[in-house]
């Protein structure tokens, strides 16, 4: 051919034609094409010769030997592949597990730094579900990220490169569908993420129902209301089921649609390709689709490569949905992680020396936050002005719900006042280190929280560095020893979950011992004797009598008793979010009608409801 072309060029030149003649141009073009082809052919000849020279001698002549070698090679490569897959799975698995471990640890650290209000708003069920279910979903995504998501695109890329080498025109033609595919996946991913998020929200409601049910097991059994809780669970689960199915449906749709679209893309290259080969042409309707007339072997390889591109895409489509689910989980987990505590100390907060002057409330107002503005509750504290001198023992009295607990909750900064400020030793408390502040405060509340540990362990919680003798001393002072003595294991007796193995009064005394061990400058007792019987109460008050020396003690109670009166220096009377009386017992009996009523009410009346 090349000779013929050269002859033609020579003829055209000798005919004396002008150099810009179109015939000349096309003849030259043909010449270039043939020249290129000759080069290609000689290159492939070189390759063949090289193979024959260097590779062929290694290949055995005996067909059986060849077969044996092929089998051995197959075995070896499979072994290698197996080894690397094992390695990959182990590596990726350990990365995923340790990533989740770190996320959980970090999450716990962040969550424990949140203030009481934010934490309460989340609720135990919600938090539990984020820690377990959501992070589990996250782990699934990470595993894929290190596995398929790396392997499959690599396969796809390899096939794409080969296909482009064989025939870039036809390959590009089939890639024409990629944007459509991408658009489809974007849309699909959004739907899936939304559905996954709903699914997880649903799961956290299930956790909530479960938590509430198990927590209130006593009431559930006593009121025979297990059916109601079962129904509640079933309803929530049905909702979860619907959401989960929605995810499954979207998920299931991905694979076939991906396959269909991929196949269409393949056909777009297949049909013209077959046409070109069968008709031995290089262009259709004047559109050039091949550099050269392809043979069927080339076309076959091209098809194989295109199909090879399709397969990873198909596998990736399922991976993609898992990743999306994981992304939704990540959103939820990180939203929790990014929450900012509302109670914060100022930067380089001042250290707080042991409290020795006063605690002062200045024009304090407080309103509990609500999610819905229109349902705003009345203020829990309004216009509170109160100065408590250090080392005073003060009783805060008033009817239920008047704001006593709220008032004292502001001291350890469980909440910050909505308006006004709190000063300790004349320093506004937002400016002192939270640690220093809380270290000086001992609290015994109405619902004493004990941990599933020994009595000694629970007391030690007050100051983990305390010695054994100090724990025993605290136990003795809080009259814990009085009942622990008769137990075979003494202070080493376990208290059970939330202290369920002990009575209310005993739990209160353990809690008091915990506060005593802390050696606080400020002791807060919030209806600490409400769960105690008369004997326990008098023991607690006796313990306080010794212990209150040199400390600021704030005792909340909703009724006064003579035993308490002997202990205190001052009484603050509250009613309906305000302070309505302040002074000694005798003063208040004369001046404050509410106090008079509280004092003369039957002494233990209504205490259980407090
Ligand atoms: P008490 O004097 O009985 O200790 P509290 O200080 O507990 O009264 O409550 C004062 C008011 O604030 C009550 O009306 C109560 O309903 C409301 N309240 C208490 N705790 C919260 C809370 N966490 N969220 C919303 N409102 C609360
Ligand atoms: Mg209260």
XYZ file of C-alpha atoms and ligand atoms in Angstrom:
638
model
C 0.000 0.000 0.000
C 2.693 2.370 1.003
C 4.471 1.765 -2.242
C 1.303 2.518 -4.179
C 0.812 5.753 -2.257
C 4.369 6.811 -2.926
C 3.909 6.089 -6.603
C 0.742 8.192 -6.612
C 2.534 11.090 -4.969
C 5.340 10.806 -7.486
C 2.848 10.757 -10.370
C 1.004 13.776 -9.056
C 4.245 15.707 -8.661
C 5.473 14.792 -12.131
C 2.133 15.873 -13.615
C 3.292 19.333 -12.658
C 0.376 20.092 -10.402
C 0.480 22.994 -8.003
C 1.479 22.059 -4.473
C -1.768 23.300 -2.946
C -3.912 20.953 -5.043
C -6.523 19.075 -2.870
C -5.555 15.776 -4.474
C -2.047 16.330 -3.255
C -3.256 16.910 0.315
C -5.358 13.786 0.410
C -2.566 11.761 -1.121
C -0.199 13.040 1.552
C -2.725 12.259 4.272
C -3.048 8.726 2.950
C 0.713 8.518 2.942
C 0.957 9.582 6.580
C -1.704 7.083 7.590
C 0.035 4.233 5.856
C 3.354 5.274 7.246
C 1.933 5.231 10.785
C 0.428 1.855 10.153
C 3.727 0.539 8.923
C 5.365 1.776 12.079
C 2.706 0.088 14.223
C 3.120 -3.147 12.340
C 6.873 -3.113 12.700
C 6.483 -2.399 16.435
C 4.217 -5.404 16.878
C 6.691 -7.459 14.806
C 9.412 -6.351 17.188
C 7.277 -7.360 20.193
C 6.619 -10.764 18.671
C 10.273 -11.302 17.920
C 11.219 -10.245 21.404
C 8.726 -12.696 22.893
C 9.978 -15.446 20.668
C 13.566 -14.760 21.611
C 13.295 -14.247 25.367
C 10.047 -15.791 26.544
C 9.459 -18.779 24.342
C 12.570 -20.701 25.456
C 11.144 -20.676 28.998
C 7.893 -22.209 27.979
C 8.001 -25.986 27.969
C 7.309 -27.772 24.722
C 5.446 -30.579 26.363
C 1.719 -29.697 26.553
C 1.298 -31.515 29.867
C 4.142 -29.575 31.432
C 2.619 -26.360 30.193
C -0.652 -27.339 31.754
C 1.051 -28.199 35.022
C 2.799 -24.844 35.060
C -0.456 -23.009 34.385
C -2.142 -24.855 37.237
C 0.762 -24.100 39.559
C 0.708 -20.446 38.570
C -3.008 -20.303 39.186
C -2.514 -21.817 42.611
C 0.268 -19.429 43.445
C -1.583 -16.317 42.355
C -4.714 -17.393 44.209
C -2.605 -17.928 47.293
C -1.093 -14.482 46.895
C -4.483 -12.940 46.346
C -5.855 -14.728 49.390
C -2.988 -13.504 51.498
C -3.463 -9.908 50.447
C -7.234 -10.033 50.862
C -6.703 -11.414 54.346
C -4.212 -8.676 55.065
C -6.557 -6.039 53.750
C -9.509 -7.287 55.756
C -7.507 -7.446 58.950
C -5.979 -4.021 58.423
C -9.221 -2.369 57.431
C -11.076 -4.139 60.228
C -8.629 -2.951 62.842
C -8.684 0.562 61.446
C -12.475 0.622 61.513
C -12.657 -0.779 65.033
C -10.065 1.551 66.439
C -11.654 4.503 64.660
C -14.992 3.695 66.248
C -13.349 3.192 69.613
C -11.764 6.610 69.372
C -14.979 8.220 68.191
C -16.829 6.700 71.148
C -14.178 7.731 73.633
C -14.049 11.247 72.245
C -17.833 11.411 72.190
C -18.073 10.416 75.838
C -15.496 12.998 76.784
C -17.379 15.706 74.913
C -20.762 14.658 76.244
C -19.541 14.636 79.833
C -18.331 18.175 79.352
C -21.817 19.354 78.453
C -23.924 21.174 80.993
C -26.830 19.578 82.797
C -29.425 21.380 80.729
C -28.125 20.275 77.333
C -27.527 16.770 78.601
C -31.016 16.478 80.070
C -32.528 17.761 76.857
C -30.886 14.889 74.971
C -32.194 12.182 77.246
C -30.654 8.839 78.129
C -32.280 6.886 75.291
C -31.112 9.302 72.635
C -27.576 9.340 74.009
C -27.433 5.569 74.293
C -28.588 5.134 70.731
C -26.002 7.563 69.421
C -23.287 5.774 71.324
C -24.264 2.312 70.153
C -26.471 2.149 67.059
C -25.252 5.244 65.243
C -21.575 4.568 65.802
C -22.154 1.002 64.640
C -23.533 2.362 61.357
C -20.512 4.593 61.138
C -18.194 1.607 61.525
C -19.875 -0.165 58.600
C -19.007 2.749 56.344
C -15.398 2.904 57.466
C -14.908 -0.786 56.717
C -16.139 -0.244 53.168
C -14.043 2.848 52.796
C -10.872 0.820 53.224
C -12.087 -2.187 51.219
C -14.283 -1.993 48.176
C -14.094 1.717 47.824
C -10.394 1.400 47.052
C -10.364 -1.912 45.214
C -13.268 -1.425 42.831
C -12.389 2.000 41.418
C -8.870 0.688 40.798
C -10.270 -2.209 38.792
C -12.542 0.181 36.947
C -9.656 2.492 36.193
C -7.469 -0.331 34.881
C -10.201 -1.503 32.518
C -10.903 2.058 31.415
C -7.256 2.652 30.529
C -7.086 -0.525 28.469
C -10.362 0.263 26.725
C -9.109 3.733 25.875
C -5.930 2.251 24.423
C -7.866 -0.129 22.208
C -10.321 2.425 20.922
C -10.665 5.738 22.674
C -13.447 6.962 20.428
C -15.837 4.140 21.180
C -14.879 4.193 24.873
C -15.624 7.888 25.152
C -18.912 7.297 23.384
C -19.914 4.867 26.087
C -18.646 7.210 28.797
C -21.119 9.727 27.458
C -23.553 8.205 29.938
C -21.413 8.848 32.980
C -22.939 12.281 33.802
C -26.433 10.814 33.648
C -25.322 8.045 35.931
C -23.708 10.526 38.302
C -26.846 12.659 38.432
C -28.900 9.605 39.196
C -26.591 8.613 42.034
C -26.513 12.064 43.534
C -30.272 12.139 43.733
C -30.422 8.612 45.039
C -27.770 9.324 47.662
C -29.724 12.262 49.033
C -32.892 10.240 49.379
C -31.012 7.460 51.053
C -29.284 9.735 53.522
C -32.550 11.322 54.536
C -34.183 7.943 54.963
C -31.227 6.664 57.000
C -31.404 9.668 59.283
C -35.088 9.063 59.904
C -34.321 5.440 60.595
C -31.771 6.331 63.246
C -34.061 8.870 64.854
C -36.638 6.158 65.047
C -34.147 3.824 66.663
C -33.356 6.370 69.343
C -37.065 6.567 70.170
C -37.048 2.807 70.600
C -34.125 3.121 72.989
C -36.092 5.730 74.877
C -39.110 3.475 75.256
C -36.927 0.595 76.410
C -35.015 2.733 78.850
C -38.180 4.142 80.360
C -39.763 0.721 80.642
C -36.819 -0.933 82.349
C -36.160 2.053 84.543
C -39.723 2.047 85.819
C -39.955 -1.740 86.076
C -41.346 -1.533 89.582
C -44.211 0.665 88.501
C -44.743 -1.382 85.345
C -45.136 -4.530 87.425
C -47.143 -2.893 90.190
C -49.625 -1.293 87.803
C -49.735 -4.351 85.568
C -49.087 -2.082 82.624
C -46.737 -4.313 80.654
C -49.230 -4.391 77.801
C -49.129 -0.632 77.468
C -45.339 -0.688 77.281
C -45.419 -3.550 74.803
C -47.794 -1.571 72.618
C -45.612 1.487 72.858
C -42.601 -0.564 71.861
C -44.454 -2.190 69.025
C -45.694 1.128 67.675
C -42.242 2.615 67.727
C -40.805 -0.508 66.208
C -43.381 -0.478 63.447
C -42.301 3.051 62.637
C -38.688 2.005 62.617
C -39.555 -0.952 60.434
C -41.247 1.309 57.884
C -38.257 3.617 57.817
C -35.866 0.699 57.528
C -37.868 -0.756 54.647
C -37.742 2.573 52.909
C -33.985 2.415 53.134
C -34.003 -1.173 51.907
C -36.222 -0.272 48.944
C -34.085 2.666 47.895
C -31.067 0.493 48.385
C -32.511 -2.352 46.333
C -33.343 0.015 43.518
C -29.741 1.086 43.162
C -28.286 -2.140 41.831
C -30.700 -2.909 38.974
C -30.887 0.721 37.830
C -27.138 0.915 37.860
C -26.931 -2.305 35.889
C -29.483 -1.107 33.360
C -27.822 2.241 32.812
C -24.442 0.583 32.577
C -25.681 -1.863 30.015
C -27.146 0.932 27.922
C -23.757 2.611 28.010
C -22.158 -0.620 26.927
C -24.561 -1.030 24.022
C -23.811 2.462 22.843
C -20.275 1.289 22.220
C -21.218 -2.231 21.223
C -23.530 -1.553 18.295
C -21.291 0.847 16.382
C -18.327 -1.329 17.239
C -19.944 -4.409 15.762
C -20.982 -2.406 12.702
C -17.436 -1.216 12.159
C -15.976 -4.698 12.423
C -18.580 -6.472 10.317
C -18.535 -3.854 7.568
C -14.784 -3.352 7.944
C -15.125 0.426 8.189
C -13.599 3.102 10.365
C -16.437 5.623 10.375
C -20.217 5.805 10.491
C -22.000 8.640 8.650
C -18.656 10.266 8.178
C -17.976 10.272 11.909
C -14.708 8.605 12.483
C -14.962 6.013 15.232
C -11.806 4.001 14.808
C -8.234 4.835 13.938
C -8.107 1.711 11.922
C -10.309 -1.130 10.853
C -10.679 -3.212 14.009
C -10.666 -6.977 13.972
C -13.074 -9.027 16.007
C -10.407 -9.927 18.561
C -9.852 -6.239 19.330
C -13.557 -5.629 19.526
C -13.937 -8.587 21.862
C -11.236 -7.220 24.150
C -12.865 -3.809 24.086
C -16.196 -5.316 25.089
C -14.524 -7.252 27.862
C -12.874 -4.097 29.158
C -16.103 -2.119 29.046
C -17.883 -4.913 30.865
C -14.985 -4.938 33.312
C -15.635 -1.268 33.970
C -19.282 -1.961 34.547
C -18.824 -4.642 37.170
C -16.980 -2.497 39.741
C -19.564 0.241 39.210
C -22.319 -2.223 39.969
C -20.542 -3.311 43.140
C -19.875 0.273 44.074
C -23.540 1.131 43.841
C -24.312 -1.054 46.855
C -21.256 0.274 48.616
C -22.406 3.775 47.899
C -25.660 3.275 49.730
C -23.863 1.859 52.752
C -21.538 4.849 52.732
C -24.478 7.204 52.583
C -26.022 5.508 55.572
C -22.743 5.833 57.351
C -22.581 9.508 56.440
C -25.998 10.064 57.986
C -24.743 8.352 61.153
C -21.623 10.493 61.117
C -23.798 13.604 60.898
C -25.684 12.573 64.004
C -22.630 11.520 65.969
C -20.700 14.664 65.123
C -23.677 16.914 65.784
C -23.590 15.581 69.330
C -19.843 15.895 69.486
C -19.972 19.506 68.333
C -22.482 20.600 70.948
C -21.144 23.420 73.034
C -21.694 23.442 76.778
C -23.832 26.387 77.823
C -22.094 26.652 81.165
C -18.534 27.628 80.427
C -15.765 29.243 82.364
C -14.110 32.361 80.983
C -10.721 31.982 79.403
C -7.917 31.734 81.934
C -10.426 31.514 84.755
C -9.154 32.534 88.148
C -8.511 29.834 90.727
C -10.905 29.947 93.661
C -9.481 29.763 97.145
C -11.502 27.902 99.755
C -14.702 29.829 100.260
C -14.649 31.898 103.446
C -16.669 35.089 102.969
C -20.064 34.869 101.343
C -22.348 33.541 98.652
C -24.382 36.296 97.104
C -27.323 36.295 94.684
C -27.761 39.666 92.964
C -31.044 40.325 91.170
C -31.110 36.748 90.018
C -33.826 35.652 87.632
C -34.122 32.221 86.226
C -36.413 30.624 83.700
C -36.097 27.005 82.591
C -35.431 26.789 78.876
C -38.132 25.274 76.694
C -37.933 24.031 73.144
C -41.093 25.922 72.180
C -41.160 29.667 72.864
C -44.922 29.867 73.026
C -45.066 27.329 75.831
C -42.667 29.264 78.029
C -43.039 28.472 81.702
C -43.282 31.100 84.426
C -39.966 32.131 85.922
C -38.629 29.653 88.468
C -36.774 32.446 90.238
C -37.573 36.131 90.071
C -35.673 38.985 91.619
C -33.655 37.038 94.129
C -31.347 39.090 96.335
C -29.686 37.055 99.006
C -26.401 37.143 100.808
C -25.308 34.137 102.805
C -22.343 34.618 105.078
C -19.717 31.908 105.165
C -20.079 29.310 107.940
C -23.762 30.051 108.327
C -26.211 27.183 108.481
C -29.223 28.295 106.501
C -32.517 26.534 105.960
C -34.445 27.291 102.775
C -38.111 26.517 103.300
C -41.170 26.870 101.148
C -43.909 24.830 99.502
C -43.228 22.381 96.655
C -42.230 23.918 93.366
C -41.445 27.367 94.774
C -37.903 27.278 93.402
C -35.751 26.107 96.308
C -33.839 23.458 94.358
C -33.484 25.806 91.419
C -31.941 28.433 93.677
C -29.279 26.122 95.049
C -28.631 24.486 91.654
C -27.188 27.807 90.558
C -24.341 27.553 93.079
C -22.454 24.607 91.477
C -23.487 26.095 88.098
C -25.785 23.329 86.969
C -27.438 26.273 85.266
C -26.514 29.896 84.867
C -29.037 32.565 85.892
C -31.064 34.089 83.070
C -30.455 37.506 84.572
C -28.370 38.809 87.449
C -25.293 37.215 88.905
C -23.934 34.997 91.617
C -20.843 35.889 93.581
C -18.716 33.696 95.758
C -16.361 35.589 98.026
C -17.213 38.614 95.889
C -16.062 37.039 92.624
C -18.704 36.434 89.943
C -18.773 32.660 89.565
C -18.447 32.528 85.748
C -14.956 33.903 86.273
C -13.646 31.173 88.520
C -12.494 27.744 87.507
C -15.368 25.290 87.390
C -13.196 22.616 88.950
C -12.229 24.780 91.904
C -15.834 25.751 92.414
C -17.282 22.270 92.314
C -14.480 20.803 94.377
C -15.648 22.861 97.309
C -19.242 21.778 97.107
C -20.782 18.668 98.621
C -24.309 17.768 97.594
C -26.841 15.376 99.013
C -30.058 15.365 97.036
C -33.467 13.918 97.493
C -32.870 11.127 94.985
C -29.452 9.993 96.131
C -27.573 8.520 93.224
C -25.491 5.558 94.294
C -23.381 3.511 91.920
C -23.314 -0.248 91.650
C -20.270 -0.579 93.869
C -19.506 -1.306 97.497
C -20.561 1.082 100.265
C -16.928 2.085 100.683
C -16.592 2.603 96.935
C -19.590 4.915 96.927
C -18.230 6.940 99.812
C -14.817 7.104 98.172
C -16.479 8.734 95.163
C -16.548 11.947 97.213
C -12.751 12.111 97.198
C -11.043 9.250 95.333
C -7.668 9.995 96.916
C -8.928 9.464 100.463
C -7.398 6.731 102.615
C -9.213 3.748 104.054
C -9.259 5.320 107.514
C -10.786 8.517 106.174
C -13.546 6.519 104.479
C -14.265 4.669 107.694
C -14.289 7.929 109.608
C -16.762 9.462 107.153
C -18.925 6.350 107.379
C -18.908 6.613 111.152
C -19.764 10.315 111.158
C -22.678 9.814 108.776
C -23.929 6.860 110.857
C -23.371 4.449 107.992
C -21.397 2.208 110.328
C -24.539 1.827 112.407
C -26.122 -0.409 109.783
C -23.036 -1.624 107.942
C -21.679 -3.211 111.132
C -24.328 -5.882 111.136
C -23.603 -6.809 107.521
C -21.185 -9.717 107.082
C -19.056 -7.762 104.630
C -19.369 -4.402 106.376
C -18.415 -1.464 104.173
C -17.431 -3.898 101.427
C -21.087 -4.816 100.870
C -22.328 -3.983 97.406
C -25.224 -1.559 97.211
C -26.757 -2.955 94.022
C -27.843 -0.971 90.987
C -28.628 2.581 92.138
C -28.367 1.379 95.724
C -31.488 -0.772 95.472
C -30.269 -3.138 98.198
C -30.654 -0.437 100.835
C -33.517 1.562 102.238
C -34.045 5.236 101.516
C -32.667 6.414 104.875
C -29.592 4.213 104.552
C -28.920 5.469 101.057
C -29.198 9.049 102.311
C -26.614 8.328 104.973
C -24.218 6.784 102.456
C -24.684 9.878 100.297
C -24.013 12.066 103.314
C -20.816 10.135 104.079
C -19.763 10.739 100.478
C -20.310 14.482 100.936
C -18.526 14.440 104.304
C -15.478 12.737 102.841
C -15.242 15.476 100.260
C -14.677 17.936 103.095
C -16.605 20.686 101.292
C -16.638 24.355 102.174
C -20.229 24.501 101.017
C -22.631 21.692 101.826
C -25.963 21.566 100.044
C -28.704 19.283 101.293
C -31.729 19.205 99.033
C -34.518 17.534 101.009
C -31.880 15.078 102.073
C -34.027 13.663 104.817
C -37.145 13.252 102.711
C -36.660 9.519 102.213
C -35.586 8.894 105.800
C -37.676 7.777 108.718
C -37.711 9.726 111.974
C -34.744 7.809 113.355
C -32.623 8.183 110.222
C -33.536 11.835 110.081
C -32.423 12.496 113.608
C -29.186 10.616 112.929
C -28.562 12.701 109.831
C -29.234 15.906 111.737
C -26.906 14.758 114.509
C -24.214 14.039 111.954
C -24.748 17.515 110.511
C -24.444 19.157 113.881
C -20.841 17.998 114.185
C -20.019 18.434 110.566
C -21.449 21.889 109.894
C -18.868 23.641 112.043
C -16.749 25.903 109.845
C -18.786 25.278 106.691
C -21.537 27.051 104.842
C -24.474 24.677 104.975
C -27.632 25.146 102.947
C -30.510 22.885 103.856
C -33.620 22.729 101.725
C -36.729 21.529 103.425
C -40.395 22.153 102.911
C -41.312 21.860 106.569
C -39.490 22.809 109.715
C -38.966 20.459 112.610
C -37.660 21.301 116.099
C -34.620 19.037 115.546
C -33.678 21.049 112.505
C -34.233 24.313 114.310
C -31.539 23.433 116.821
C -29.072 23.203 113.970
C -29.624 26.377 111.987
C -28.727 30.034 112.302
C -31.055 31.496 109.729
C -34.146 30.669 107.707
C -35.016 31.872 104.220
C -38.652 31.417 103.256
C -39.549 31.131 99.576
C -42.878 31.212 97.865
C -43.680 31.228 94.184
C -40.160 31.955 92.902
C -39.520 34.777 95.418
C -38.036 35.203 98.845
C -40.829 36.166 101.212
C -39.078 35.934 104.547
C -35.574 35.959 105.956
C -34.494 35.805 109.575
C -34.516 33.699 112.694
C -37.272 31.339 113.725
C -38.819 33.729 116.255
C -38.732 36.700 113.876
C -40.347 34.753 111.099
C -43.085 33.305 113.288
C -44.149 36.871 113.953
C -43.559 38.414 110.534
C -44.125 35.704 107.956
C -47.557 34.073 107.834
C -46.381 31.430 105.333
C -43.612 30.350 107.693
C -46.038 30.197 110.560
C -48.252 27.916 108.488
C -45.377 25.671 107.397
C -44.071 25.350 110.905
C -47.403 24.465 112.390
C -48.414 22.062 109.661
C -48.385 18.398 110.772
C -44.663 17.797 110.698
C -44.221 15.026 108.129
C -47.300 15.698 106.092
C -46.876 15.469 102.352
C -43.181 14.876 102.671
C -43.232 11.770 100.504
C -44.613 13.820 97.635
C -41.802 16.368 97.759
P -38.725 23.120 94.756
O -38.908 24.354 95.558
O -39.797 22.139 95.042
O -37.388 22.521 94.847
P -37.958 23.546 92.033
O -36.872 24.527 92.181
O -37.572 22.154 91.787
O -38.959 23.611 93.262
O -38.889 24.000 90.825
C -39.333 25.333 90.653
C -40.172 25.404 89.386
O -39.397 25.103 88.243
C -41.319 24.408 89.387
O -42.456 25.053 88.896
C -40.887 23.339 88.433
O -41.979 22.842 87.726
C -39.919 24.030 87.517
N -38.811 23.150 87.127
C -37.991 22.493 87.943
N -37.047 21.797 87.247
C -37.302 22.026 85.949
C -36.692 21.589 84.724
N -35.617 20.815 84.685
N -37.229 22.032 83.560
C -38.294 22.836 83.562
N -38.903 23.285 84.668
C -38.433 22.889 85.872
Mg -36.766 20.573 95.146
